[in-house]
mmCIF file of C-alpha atoms and ligand atoms in Angstrom:
data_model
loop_
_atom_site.group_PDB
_atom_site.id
_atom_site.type_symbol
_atom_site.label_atom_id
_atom_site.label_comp_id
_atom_site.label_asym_id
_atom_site.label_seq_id
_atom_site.Cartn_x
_atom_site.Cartn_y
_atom_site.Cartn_z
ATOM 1 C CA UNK A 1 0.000 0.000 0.000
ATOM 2 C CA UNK A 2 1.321 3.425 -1.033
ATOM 3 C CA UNK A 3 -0.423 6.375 0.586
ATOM 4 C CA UNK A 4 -0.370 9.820 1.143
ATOM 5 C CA UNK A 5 -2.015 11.343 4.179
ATOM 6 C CA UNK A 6 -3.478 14.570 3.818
ATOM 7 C CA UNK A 7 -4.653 17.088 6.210
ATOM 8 C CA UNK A 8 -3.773 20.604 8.253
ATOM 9 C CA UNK A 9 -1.712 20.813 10.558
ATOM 10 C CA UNK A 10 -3.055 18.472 14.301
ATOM 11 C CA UNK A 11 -5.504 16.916 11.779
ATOM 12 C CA UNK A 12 -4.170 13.400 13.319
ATOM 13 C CA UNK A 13 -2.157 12.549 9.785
ATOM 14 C CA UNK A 14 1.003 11.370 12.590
ATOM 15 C CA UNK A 15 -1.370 9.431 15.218
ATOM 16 C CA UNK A 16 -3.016 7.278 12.288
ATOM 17 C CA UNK A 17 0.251 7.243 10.377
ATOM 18 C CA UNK A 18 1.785 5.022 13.422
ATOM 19 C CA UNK A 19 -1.324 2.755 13.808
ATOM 20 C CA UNK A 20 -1.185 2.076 10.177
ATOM 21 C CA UNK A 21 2.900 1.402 10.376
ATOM 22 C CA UNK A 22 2.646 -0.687 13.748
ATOM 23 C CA UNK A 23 -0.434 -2.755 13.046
ATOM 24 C CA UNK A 24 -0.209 -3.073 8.759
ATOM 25 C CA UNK A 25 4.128 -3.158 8.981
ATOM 26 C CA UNK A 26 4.174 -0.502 6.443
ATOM 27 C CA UNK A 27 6.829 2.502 7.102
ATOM 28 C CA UNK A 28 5.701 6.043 8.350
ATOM 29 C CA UNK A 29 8.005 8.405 6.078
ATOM 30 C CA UNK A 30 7.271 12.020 7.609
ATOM 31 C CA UNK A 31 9.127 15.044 6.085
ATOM 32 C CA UNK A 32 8.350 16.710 9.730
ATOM 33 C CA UNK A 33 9.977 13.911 11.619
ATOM 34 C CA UNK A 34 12.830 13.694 9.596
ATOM 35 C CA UNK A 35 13.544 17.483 9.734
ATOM 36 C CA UNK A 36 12.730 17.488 13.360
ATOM 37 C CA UNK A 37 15.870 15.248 13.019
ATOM 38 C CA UNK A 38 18.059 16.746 11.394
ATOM 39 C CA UNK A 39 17.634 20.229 13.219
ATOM 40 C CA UNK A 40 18.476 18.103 16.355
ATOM 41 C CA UNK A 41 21.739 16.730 15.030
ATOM 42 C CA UNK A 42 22.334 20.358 13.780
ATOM 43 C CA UNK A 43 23.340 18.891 9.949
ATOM 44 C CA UNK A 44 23.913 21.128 7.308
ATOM 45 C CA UNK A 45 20.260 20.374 6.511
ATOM 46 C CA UNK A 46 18.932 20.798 9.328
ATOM 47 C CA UNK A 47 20.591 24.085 9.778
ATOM 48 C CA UNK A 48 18.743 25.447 6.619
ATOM 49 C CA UNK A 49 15.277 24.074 7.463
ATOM 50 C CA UNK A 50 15.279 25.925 10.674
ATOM 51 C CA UNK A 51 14.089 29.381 10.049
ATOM 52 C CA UNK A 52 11.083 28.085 8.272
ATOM 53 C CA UNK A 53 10.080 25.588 10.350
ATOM 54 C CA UNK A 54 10.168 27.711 13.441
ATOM 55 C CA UNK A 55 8.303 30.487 10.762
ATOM 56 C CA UNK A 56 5.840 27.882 9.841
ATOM 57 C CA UNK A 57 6.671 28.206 6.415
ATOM 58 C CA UNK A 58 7.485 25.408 3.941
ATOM 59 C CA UNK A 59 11.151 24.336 3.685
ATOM 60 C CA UNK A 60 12.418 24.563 0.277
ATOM 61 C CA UNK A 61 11.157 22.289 -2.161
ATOM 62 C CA UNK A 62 14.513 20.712 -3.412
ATOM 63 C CA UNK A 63 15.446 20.013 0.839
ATOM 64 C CA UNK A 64 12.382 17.885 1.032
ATOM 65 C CA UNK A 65 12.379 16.393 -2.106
ATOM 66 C CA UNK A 66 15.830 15.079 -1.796
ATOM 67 C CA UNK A 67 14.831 14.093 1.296
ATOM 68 C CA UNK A 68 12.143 11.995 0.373
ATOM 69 C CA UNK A 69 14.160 10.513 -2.592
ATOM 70 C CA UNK A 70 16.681 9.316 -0.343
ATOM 71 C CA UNK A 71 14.235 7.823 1.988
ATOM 72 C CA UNK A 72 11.972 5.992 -0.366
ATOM 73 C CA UNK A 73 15.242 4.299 -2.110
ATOM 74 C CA UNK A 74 15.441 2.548 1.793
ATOM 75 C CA UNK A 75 14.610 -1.470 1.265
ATOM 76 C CA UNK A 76 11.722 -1.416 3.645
ATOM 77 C CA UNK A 77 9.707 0.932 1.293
ATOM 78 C CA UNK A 78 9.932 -1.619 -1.353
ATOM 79 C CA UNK A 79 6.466 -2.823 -0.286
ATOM 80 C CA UNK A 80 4.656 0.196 0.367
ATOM 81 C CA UNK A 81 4.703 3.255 2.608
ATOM 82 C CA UNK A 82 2.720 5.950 4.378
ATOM 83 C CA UNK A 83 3.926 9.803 3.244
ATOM 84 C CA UNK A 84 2.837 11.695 6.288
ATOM 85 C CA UNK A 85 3.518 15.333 5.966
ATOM 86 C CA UNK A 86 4.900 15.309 1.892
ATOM 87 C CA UNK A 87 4.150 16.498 -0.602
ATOM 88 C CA UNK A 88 2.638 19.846 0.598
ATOM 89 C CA UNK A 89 2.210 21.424 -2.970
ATOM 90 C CA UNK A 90 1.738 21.197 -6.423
ATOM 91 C CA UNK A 91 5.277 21.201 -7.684
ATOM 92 C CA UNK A 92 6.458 18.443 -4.524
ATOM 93 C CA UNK A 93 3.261 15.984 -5.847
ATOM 94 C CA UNK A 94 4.093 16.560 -9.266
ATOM 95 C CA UNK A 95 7.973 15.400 -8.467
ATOM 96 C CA UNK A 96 6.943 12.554 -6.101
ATOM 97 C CA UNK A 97 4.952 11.364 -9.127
ATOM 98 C CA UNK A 98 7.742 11.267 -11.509
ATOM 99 C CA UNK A 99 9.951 9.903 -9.014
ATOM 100 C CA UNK A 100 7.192 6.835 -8.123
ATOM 101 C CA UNK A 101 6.863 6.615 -11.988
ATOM 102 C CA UNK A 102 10.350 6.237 -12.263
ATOM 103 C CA UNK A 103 10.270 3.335 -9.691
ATOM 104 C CA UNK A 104 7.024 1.869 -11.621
ATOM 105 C CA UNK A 105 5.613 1.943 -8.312
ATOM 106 C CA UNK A 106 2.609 4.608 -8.190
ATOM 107 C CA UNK A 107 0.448 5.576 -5.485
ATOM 108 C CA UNK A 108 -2.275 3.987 -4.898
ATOM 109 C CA UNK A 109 -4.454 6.470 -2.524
ATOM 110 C CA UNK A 110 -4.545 10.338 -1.276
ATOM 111 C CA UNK A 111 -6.398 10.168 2.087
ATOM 112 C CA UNK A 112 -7.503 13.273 3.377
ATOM 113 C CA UNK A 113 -8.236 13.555 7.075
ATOM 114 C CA UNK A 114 -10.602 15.786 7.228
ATOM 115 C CA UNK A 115 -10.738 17.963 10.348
ATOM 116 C CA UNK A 116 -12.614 21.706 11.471
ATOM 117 C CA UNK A 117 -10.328 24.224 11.927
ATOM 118 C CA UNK A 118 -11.865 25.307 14.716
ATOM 119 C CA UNK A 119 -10.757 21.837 16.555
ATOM 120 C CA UNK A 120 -6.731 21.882 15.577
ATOM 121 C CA UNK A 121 -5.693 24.745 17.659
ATOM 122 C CA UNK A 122 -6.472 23.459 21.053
ATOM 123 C CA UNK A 123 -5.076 19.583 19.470
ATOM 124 C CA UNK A 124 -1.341 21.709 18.636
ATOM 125 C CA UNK A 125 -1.048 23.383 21.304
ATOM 126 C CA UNK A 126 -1.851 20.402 24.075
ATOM 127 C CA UNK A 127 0.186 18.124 22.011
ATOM 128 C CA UNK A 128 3.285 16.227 23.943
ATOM 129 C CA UNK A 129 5.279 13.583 22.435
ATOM 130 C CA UNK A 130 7.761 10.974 24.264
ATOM 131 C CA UNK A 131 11.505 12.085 23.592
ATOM 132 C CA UNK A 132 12.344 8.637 23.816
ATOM 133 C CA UNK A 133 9.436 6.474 21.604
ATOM 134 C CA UNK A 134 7.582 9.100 19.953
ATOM 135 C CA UNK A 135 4.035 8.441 21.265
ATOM 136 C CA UNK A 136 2.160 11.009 21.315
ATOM 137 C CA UNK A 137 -0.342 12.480 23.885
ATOM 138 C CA UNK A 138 -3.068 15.547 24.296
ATOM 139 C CA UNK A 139 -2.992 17.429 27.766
ATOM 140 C CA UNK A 140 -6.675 17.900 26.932
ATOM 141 C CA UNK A 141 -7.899 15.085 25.066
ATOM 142 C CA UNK A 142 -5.701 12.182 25.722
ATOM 143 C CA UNK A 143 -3.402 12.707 28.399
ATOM 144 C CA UNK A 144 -0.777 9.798 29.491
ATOM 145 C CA UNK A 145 -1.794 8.406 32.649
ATOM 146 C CA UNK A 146 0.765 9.432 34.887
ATOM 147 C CA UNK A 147 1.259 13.247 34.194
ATOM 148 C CA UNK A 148 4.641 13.685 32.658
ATOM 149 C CA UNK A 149 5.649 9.690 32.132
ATOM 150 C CA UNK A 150 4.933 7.756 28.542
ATOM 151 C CA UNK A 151 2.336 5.118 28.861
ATOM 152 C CA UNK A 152 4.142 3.281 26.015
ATOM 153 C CA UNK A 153 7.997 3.355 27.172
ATOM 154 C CA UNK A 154 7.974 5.184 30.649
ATOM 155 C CA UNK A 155 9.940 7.174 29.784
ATOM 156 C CA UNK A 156 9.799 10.648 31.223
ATOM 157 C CA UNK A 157 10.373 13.552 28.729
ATOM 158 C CA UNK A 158 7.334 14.386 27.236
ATOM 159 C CA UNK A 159 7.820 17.491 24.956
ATOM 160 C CA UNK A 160 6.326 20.405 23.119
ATOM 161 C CA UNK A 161 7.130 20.914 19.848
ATOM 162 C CA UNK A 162 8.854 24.378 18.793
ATOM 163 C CA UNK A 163 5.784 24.995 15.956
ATOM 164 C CA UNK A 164 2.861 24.284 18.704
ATOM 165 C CA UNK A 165 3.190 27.666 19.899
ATOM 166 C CA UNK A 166 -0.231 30.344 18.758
ATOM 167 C CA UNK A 167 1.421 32.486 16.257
ATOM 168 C CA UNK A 168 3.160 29.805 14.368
ATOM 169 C CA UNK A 169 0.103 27.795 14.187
ATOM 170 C CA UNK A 170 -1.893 30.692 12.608
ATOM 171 C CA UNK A 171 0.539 30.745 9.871
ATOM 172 C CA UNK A 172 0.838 27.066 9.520
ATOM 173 C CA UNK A 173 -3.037 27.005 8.976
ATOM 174 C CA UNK A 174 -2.757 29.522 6.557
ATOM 175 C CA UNK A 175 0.109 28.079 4.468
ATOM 176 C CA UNK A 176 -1.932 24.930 4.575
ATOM 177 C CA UNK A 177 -4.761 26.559 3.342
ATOM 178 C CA UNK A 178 -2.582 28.130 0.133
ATOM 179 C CA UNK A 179 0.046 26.189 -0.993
ATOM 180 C CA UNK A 180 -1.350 22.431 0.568
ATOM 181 C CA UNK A 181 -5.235 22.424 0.288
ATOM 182 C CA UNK A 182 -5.124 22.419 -3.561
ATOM 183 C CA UNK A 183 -3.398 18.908 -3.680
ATOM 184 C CA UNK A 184 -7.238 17.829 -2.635
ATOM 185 C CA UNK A 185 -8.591 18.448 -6.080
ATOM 186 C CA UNK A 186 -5.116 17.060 -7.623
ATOM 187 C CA UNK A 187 -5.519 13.844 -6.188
ATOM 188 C CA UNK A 188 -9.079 13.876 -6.754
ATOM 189 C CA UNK A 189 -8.178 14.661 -10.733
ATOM 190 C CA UNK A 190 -6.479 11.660 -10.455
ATOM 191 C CA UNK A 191 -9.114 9.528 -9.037
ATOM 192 C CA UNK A 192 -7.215 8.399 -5.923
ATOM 193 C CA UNK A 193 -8.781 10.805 -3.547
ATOM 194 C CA UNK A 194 -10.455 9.341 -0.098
ATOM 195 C CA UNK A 195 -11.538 11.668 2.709
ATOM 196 C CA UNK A 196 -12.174 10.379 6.206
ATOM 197 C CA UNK A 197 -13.947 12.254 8.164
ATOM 198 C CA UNK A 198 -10.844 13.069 11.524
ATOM 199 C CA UNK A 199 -12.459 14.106 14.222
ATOM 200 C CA UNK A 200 -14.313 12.032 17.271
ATOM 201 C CA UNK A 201 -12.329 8.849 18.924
ATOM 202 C CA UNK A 202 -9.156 8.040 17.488
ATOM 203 C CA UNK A 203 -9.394 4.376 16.972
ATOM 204 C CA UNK A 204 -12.873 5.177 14.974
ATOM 205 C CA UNK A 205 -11.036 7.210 12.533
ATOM 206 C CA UNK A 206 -8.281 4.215 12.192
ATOM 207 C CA UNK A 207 -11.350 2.293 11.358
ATOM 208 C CA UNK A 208 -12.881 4.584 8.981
ATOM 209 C CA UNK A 209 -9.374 4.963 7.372
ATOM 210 C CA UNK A 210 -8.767 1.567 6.730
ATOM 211 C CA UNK A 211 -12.329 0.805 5.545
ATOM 212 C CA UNK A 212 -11.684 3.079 3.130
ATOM 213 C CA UNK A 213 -8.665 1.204 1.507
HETATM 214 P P1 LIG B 1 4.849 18.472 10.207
HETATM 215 O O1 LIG B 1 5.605 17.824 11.281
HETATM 216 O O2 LIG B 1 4.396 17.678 9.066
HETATM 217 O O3 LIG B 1 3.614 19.209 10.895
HETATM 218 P P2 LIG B 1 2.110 19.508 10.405
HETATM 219 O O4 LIG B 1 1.739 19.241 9.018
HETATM 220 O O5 LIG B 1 1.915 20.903 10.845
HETATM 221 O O6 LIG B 1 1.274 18.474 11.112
HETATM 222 P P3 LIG B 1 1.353 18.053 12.593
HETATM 223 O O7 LIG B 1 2.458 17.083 12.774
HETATM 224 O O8 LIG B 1 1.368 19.280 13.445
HETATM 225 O O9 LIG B 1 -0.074 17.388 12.796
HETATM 226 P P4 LIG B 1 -0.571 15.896 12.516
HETATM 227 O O10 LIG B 1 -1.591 15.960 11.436
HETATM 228 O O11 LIG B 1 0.553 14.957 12.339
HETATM 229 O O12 LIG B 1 -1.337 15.641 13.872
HETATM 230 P P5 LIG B 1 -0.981 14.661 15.092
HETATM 231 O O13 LIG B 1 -1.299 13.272 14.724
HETATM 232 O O14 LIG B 1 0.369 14.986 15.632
HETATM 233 O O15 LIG B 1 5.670 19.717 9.651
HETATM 234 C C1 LIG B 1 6.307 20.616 10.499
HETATM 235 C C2 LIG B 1 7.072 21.644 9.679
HETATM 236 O O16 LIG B 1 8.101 20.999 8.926
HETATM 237 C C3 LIG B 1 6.262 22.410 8.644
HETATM 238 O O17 LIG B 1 5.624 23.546 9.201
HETATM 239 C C4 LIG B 1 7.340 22.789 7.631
HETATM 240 O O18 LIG B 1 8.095 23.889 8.080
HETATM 241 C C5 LIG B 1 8.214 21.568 7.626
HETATM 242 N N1 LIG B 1 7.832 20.563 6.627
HETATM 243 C C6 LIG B 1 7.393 19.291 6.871
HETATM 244 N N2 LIG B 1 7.124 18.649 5.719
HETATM 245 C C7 LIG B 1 7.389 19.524 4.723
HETATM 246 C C8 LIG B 1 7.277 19.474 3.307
HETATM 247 N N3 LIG B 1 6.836 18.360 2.675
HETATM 248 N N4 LIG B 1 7.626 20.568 2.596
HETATM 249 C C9 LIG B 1 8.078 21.691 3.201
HETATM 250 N N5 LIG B 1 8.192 21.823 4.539
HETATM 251 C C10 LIG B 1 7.856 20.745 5.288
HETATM 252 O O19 LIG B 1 -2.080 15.147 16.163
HETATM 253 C C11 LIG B 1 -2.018 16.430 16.756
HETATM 254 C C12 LIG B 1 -2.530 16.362 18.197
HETATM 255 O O20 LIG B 1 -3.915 16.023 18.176
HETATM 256 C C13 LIG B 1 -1.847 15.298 19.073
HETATM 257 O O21 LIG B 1 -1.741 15.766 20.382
HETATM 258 C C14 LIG B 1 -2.812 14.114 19.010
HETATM 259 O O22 LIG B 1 -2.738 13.331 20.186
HETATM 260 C C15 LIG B 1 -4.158 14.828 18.904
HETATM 261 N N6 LIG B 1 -5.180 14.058 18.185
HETATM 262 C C16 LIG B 1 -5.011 13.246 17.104
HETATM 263 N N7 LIG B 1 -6.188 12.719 16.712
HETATM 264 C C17 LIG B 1 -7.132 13.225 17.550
HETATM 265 C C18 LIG B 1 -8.546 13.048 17.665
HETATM 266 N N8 LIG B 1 -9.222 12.273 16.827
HETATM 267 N N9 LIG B 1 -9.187 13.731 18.642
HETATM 268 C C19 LIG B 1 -8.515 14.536 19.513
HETATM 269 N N10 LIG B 1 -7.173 14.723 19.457
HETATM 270 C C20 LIG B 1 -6.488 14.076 18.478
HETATM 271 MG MG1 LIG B 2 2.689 15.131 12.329
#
C-alpha cells in the first residue's frame, strides 16, 4: 500500500500514520519527523530548514524532495509506505509522481483527514510527544496516565514541539490553506482521492481509514 495522508496541521495525519505502520508493517516516512531530526543533530540540513520551520513556512522544495528521494530508495519501502507530511504542494506531488513513476511503483491512494479548523488549535497546542518512543499524547484530550511519564515506554520527557506555539500555528493554517489544500482536487483529478472524516475517537477514525482502503 502506497499512501499519502493529507490534512492541516493536528488533523491526526502522525497518530493514524503510526497505527497504520505498527499494526499493517508498512513505514511512516514524515518530512516533519525527519527534519525534526536533522535540526536536532544540527546537519547542514537541518541548519537550513530551521528558520522556516520555526516560521511555519514550507522548507524549500529541493530540501524535502531530496529528502524523500533518499528515503523511499530505503529497502523497507519496497512494499509500500505511508507519506505523512509530503508532498505539501503542487510542484512536490508533481515530483513525487515522476519519481514513483520512475520506480514503476505509483500511489495507490490520497487520504484526506478531514478535520474543522476550529478543533486543531487546542489539538497543537496540548500536544506532547515521548523524547524517547515518539508516542504522542493531548494534555486535553488524551493525556498519558501518569502526568509527565509515557504510557508506552515510561519514559519521562514528554515534549512540546517548537511549531505548537499560537502564532506559528496561525501561519501554519494559513500556508496549509494556500500552498497544501489544492493537492485535494489534484488527487481527486487523479481519481485516488479518499476523505475520512478526523475528528471524534481516534481508533474510529483508524477504522474509517482503513475501511476506506
Ligand atoms: P509536520 O511535522 O508535518 O507538521 P504539520 O503538518 O503541521 O502536522 P502536525 O504534525 O502538526 O499534525 P498531525 O496531522 O501529524 O497531527 P498529530 O497526529 O500529531 O511539519 C512541520 C514543519 O516541517 C512544517 O511547518 C514545515 O516547516 C516543515 N515541513 C514538513 N514537511 C514539509 C514538506 N513536505 N515541505 C516543506 N516543509 C515541510 O495530532 C495532533 C494532536 O492532536 C496530538 O496531540 C494528538 O494526540 C491529537 N489528536 C489526534 N487525533 C485526535 C482526535 N481524533 N481527537 C482529539 N485529538 C487528536
Ligand atoms: Mg505530524
Amino acid at each position: 500500500m502506497r499512501l499519502v495522508l493529507l490534512g492541516a496541521p493536528g488533523s491526526g495525519k502522525g497518530t493514524q500514520a503510526k497505527l497504520l505502520m505498527d499494526r499493517k508493517n508498512i513505514p511512516q516516512v514524515s518530512t516533519g519527523d525527519l527534519l525534526r531530526a536533522a535540526v536536532k543533530a544540527g546537519t547542514e540540513l537541518g541548519q537550513k530548514a530551521k528558520a522556516a520551520m520555526d516560521a511555519g513556512e514550507l522548507v524549500a522544495d529541493e530540501i524535502v524532495i531530496g529528502m524523500i528521494r533518499e528515503r523511499l530508495a530505503e529497502p523497507d519501502t519496497a512494499n509500500g509506505f505511508i507519506l505523512d507530511g509530503f508532498p505539501r504542494s503542487i510542484p512536490q506531488a508533481e515530483a513525487l509522481d515522476k519519481m514513483l513513476e520512475e520506480l514503476g511503483q505509483p500511489l495507490d491512494k490520497g487520504v484526506l483527514i478531514d478535520v474543522a479548523f476550529d478543533s486543531l488549535l487546542k489539538r497543537l497546542t496540548g500536544r506532547r510527544t515521548c523524547a524517547d518512543c515518539g508516542q504522542m499524547y493531548n494534555v486535553y484530550f488524551s493525556p498519558p496516565k501518569q502526568e509527565g511519564v509515557c504510557d508506552r515506554c515510561g519514559g519521562e520527557d514528554l515534549q512540546h514541539r517548537a511549531d505548537d506555539n499560537e502564532e506559528t500555528i496561525t501561519n501554519r493554517l494559513e500556508v496549509y490553506q494556500n500552498q497544501t489544500a489544492p493537492l485535494v482536487d489534484y488527487y481527486k483529478a487523479q481519481g485516488k482521492l479518499v476523505s475520512v472524516p478526523g475528528e471524534g475517537d481516534i481508533e474510529e477514525i483508524y477504522t474509517r481509514l482503513t475501511e476506506e482502503l
